[in-house]
Amino acid sequence: MRRIFPLSAGELYYPLTWFRNTFRRFKGHLPLDSIAEQEFNSDHQLDITTDTCPMTFVRTRLALDRMQSGQTLLLRLRGEEPRRNLPRTAREQGHAVLAERELADGTMLLLLRKG
C-alpha cells in the first residue's frame, strides 16, 4: 500500500522535540551564527534584522549604553539603511567598528567596540 503522508507521527515527533529542546536551551533566543560567534568573539549580541530605522539605531544605542567601555557588541542587521547608517553613527559617537561581514542569507554582521 502506498503512503499518503510522508511522515508518521513518530517520525515527526523527534525533530519537533529537538527544536523545542534547542529553543529552551537558548532561553528563547537561538544563536546568531555559530561561525560568526567563533570569528567575532563578542561580549554581547543583538539581532535587529526585523527592525527598521530608526528602531535599529535606538536598540543599538540602548545596548551600547548598558555596556562598559571596551566591550564588544555583535549586531546582525538587514536592509540598506541600517547597513549605511549604523557604522557611520557608531563612529560619530566614538565607538569603533571592528569588522563587517555579509552573510549568504542577505544579513550583515557588524562588530562594534564601545568607546
Short mmCIF file of C-alpha atoms in Angstrom, two decimals:
data_model
loop_
_atom_site.label_atom_id
_atom_site.label_comp_id
_atom_site.label_asym_id
_atom_site.label_seq_id
_atom_site.Cartn_x
_atom_site.Cartn_y
_atom_site.Cartn_z
CA MET A 1 0.00 0.00 0.00
CA ARG A 2 1.23 3.46 -0.87
CA ARG A 3 1.82 6.02 1.90
CA ILE A 4 -0.27 9.15 1.64
CA PHE A 5 1.68 11.14 4.24
CA PRO A 6 5.48 11.21 4.04
CA LEU A 7 5.97 11.04 7.83
CA SER A 8 4.25 9.12 10.56
CA ALA A 9 3.53 10.69 13.95
CA GLY A 10 6.62 9.03 15.45
CA GLU A 11 8.88 10.27 12.65
CA LEU A 12 7.60 13.81 13.11
CA TYR A 13 7.98 13.78 16.89
CA TYR A 14 11.79 13.70 17.04
CA PRO A 15 12.52 16.87 15.00
CA LEU A 16 9.91 18.81 16.97
CA THR A 17 11.37 17.62 20.27
CA TRP A 18 14.87 18.53 19.13
CA PHE A 19 13.76 22.03 18.12
CA ARG A 20 11.85 22.57 21.38
CA ASN A 21 14.83 21.45 23.48
CA THR A 22 17.25 23.58 21.47
CA PHE A 23 14.96 26.59 21.77
CA ARG A 24 14.72 26.12 25.56
CA ARG A 25 18.48 25.76 25.92
CA PHE A 26 18.95 29.22 24.42
CA LYS A 27 16.11 30.61 26.55
CA GLY A 28 14.03 31.53 23.51
CA HIS A 29 16.91 33.11 21.59
CA LEU A 30 18.61 30.96 19.01
CA PRO A 31 22.29 31.82 18.42
CA LEU A 32 23.07 34.28 15.65
CA ASP A 33 25.51 32.09 13.77
CA SER A 34 27.94 29.58 15.22
CA ILE A 35 30.62 30.56 12.70
CA ALA A 36 30.07 34.24 13.46
CA GLU A 37 30.34 33.59 17.19
CA GLN A 38 33.72 31.94 16.67
CA GLU A 39 35.08 34.54 14.24
CA PHE A 40 33.61 37.57 16.02
CA ASN A 41 34.24 36.71 19.66
CA SER A 42 31.96 39.32 21.26
CA ASP A 43 30.77 40.21 24.75
CA HIS A 44 27.16 40.97 23.70
CA GLN A 45 24.93 40.14 20.70
CA LEU A 46 21.89 41.87 19.24
CA ASP A 47 19.68 40.72 16.36
CA ILE A 48 17.94 43.69 14.70
CA THR A 49 17.06 42.03 11.39
CA THR A 50 13.32 42.54 11.92
CA ASP A 51 13.61 46.21 12.94
CA THR A 52 13.54 49.25 10.68
CA CYS A 53 15.11 52.66 11.09
CA PRO A 54 15.08 54.44 13.48
CA MET A 55 14.47 51.44 15.80
CA THR A 56 17.71 49.81 14.64
CA PHE A 57 19.63 52.79 15.97
CA VAL A 58 17.56 53.03 19.16
CA ARG A 59 18.06 49.35 20.09
CA THR A 60 21.78 49.54 19.25
CA ARG A 61 22.19 52.70 21.33
CA LEU A 62 20.39 51.13 24.31
CA ALA A 63 22.60 48.04 24.10
CA LEU A 64 25.75 50.17 23.93
CA ASP A 65 24.61 52.31 26.87
CA ARG A 66 24.31 49.20 29.06
CA MET A 67 27.85 48.07 28.20
CA GLN A 68 31.16 49.07 29.77
CA SER A 69 33.83 50.85 27.75
CA GLY A 70 35.95 48.41 25.73
CA GLN A 71 33.29 45.69 25.49
CA THR A 72 32.18 44.45 22.07
CA LEU A 73 28.72 44.14 20.53
CA LEU A 74 27.90 41.84 17.61
CA LEU A 75 24.96 43.17 15.58
CA ARG A 76 23.01 41.22 12.99
CA LEU A 77 21.12 43.53 10.64
CA ARG A 78 19.27 43.55 7.34
CA GLY A 79 18.45 46.31 4.89
CA GLU A 80 20.32 49.09 3.12
CA GLU A 81 19.52 51.89 5.55
CA PRO A 82 20.92 50.18 8.69
CA ARG A 83 23.95 48.95 6.72
CA ARG A 84 24.75 52.52 5.74
CA ASN A 85 23.77 54.38 8.89
CA LEU A 86 24.77 52.18 11.84
CA PRO A 87 28.54 52.06 11.17
CA ARG A 88 28.62 55.79 10.41
CA THR A 89 26.62 56.73 13.50
CA ALA A 90 28.68 54.42 15.73
CA ARG A 91 31.89 56.10 14.56
CA GLU A 92 30.38 59.56 15.09
CA GLN A 93 29.54 58.63 18.69
CA GLY A 94 33.10 57.47 19.43
CA HIS A 95 32.68 53.71 19.05
CA ALA A 96 34.98 51.57 16.89
CA VAL A 97 33.75 49.42 14.01
CA LEU A 98 35.97 46.34 14.27
CA ALA A 99 34.53 44.18 11.47
CA GLU A 100 31.74 43.91 8.92
CA ARG A 101 30.68 40.71 7.18
CA GLU A 102 27.99 39.91 4.62
CA LEU A 103 26.29 36.52 5.08
CA ALA A 104 24.77 34.35 2.37
CA ASP A 105 21.22 34.91 3.70
CA GLY A 106 21.40 38.67 2.98
CA THR A 107 22.13 39.78 6.53
CA MET A 108 25.20 41.63 7.73
CA LEU A 109 27.24 41.12 10.89
CA LEU A 110 28.73 44.24 12.43
CA LEU A 111 31.17 44.11 15.35
CA LEU A 112 31.40 47.29 17.45
CA ARG A 113 33.61 48.16 20.42
CA LYS A 114 32.22 50.71 22.86
CA GLY A 115 34.40 53.81 23.10
#
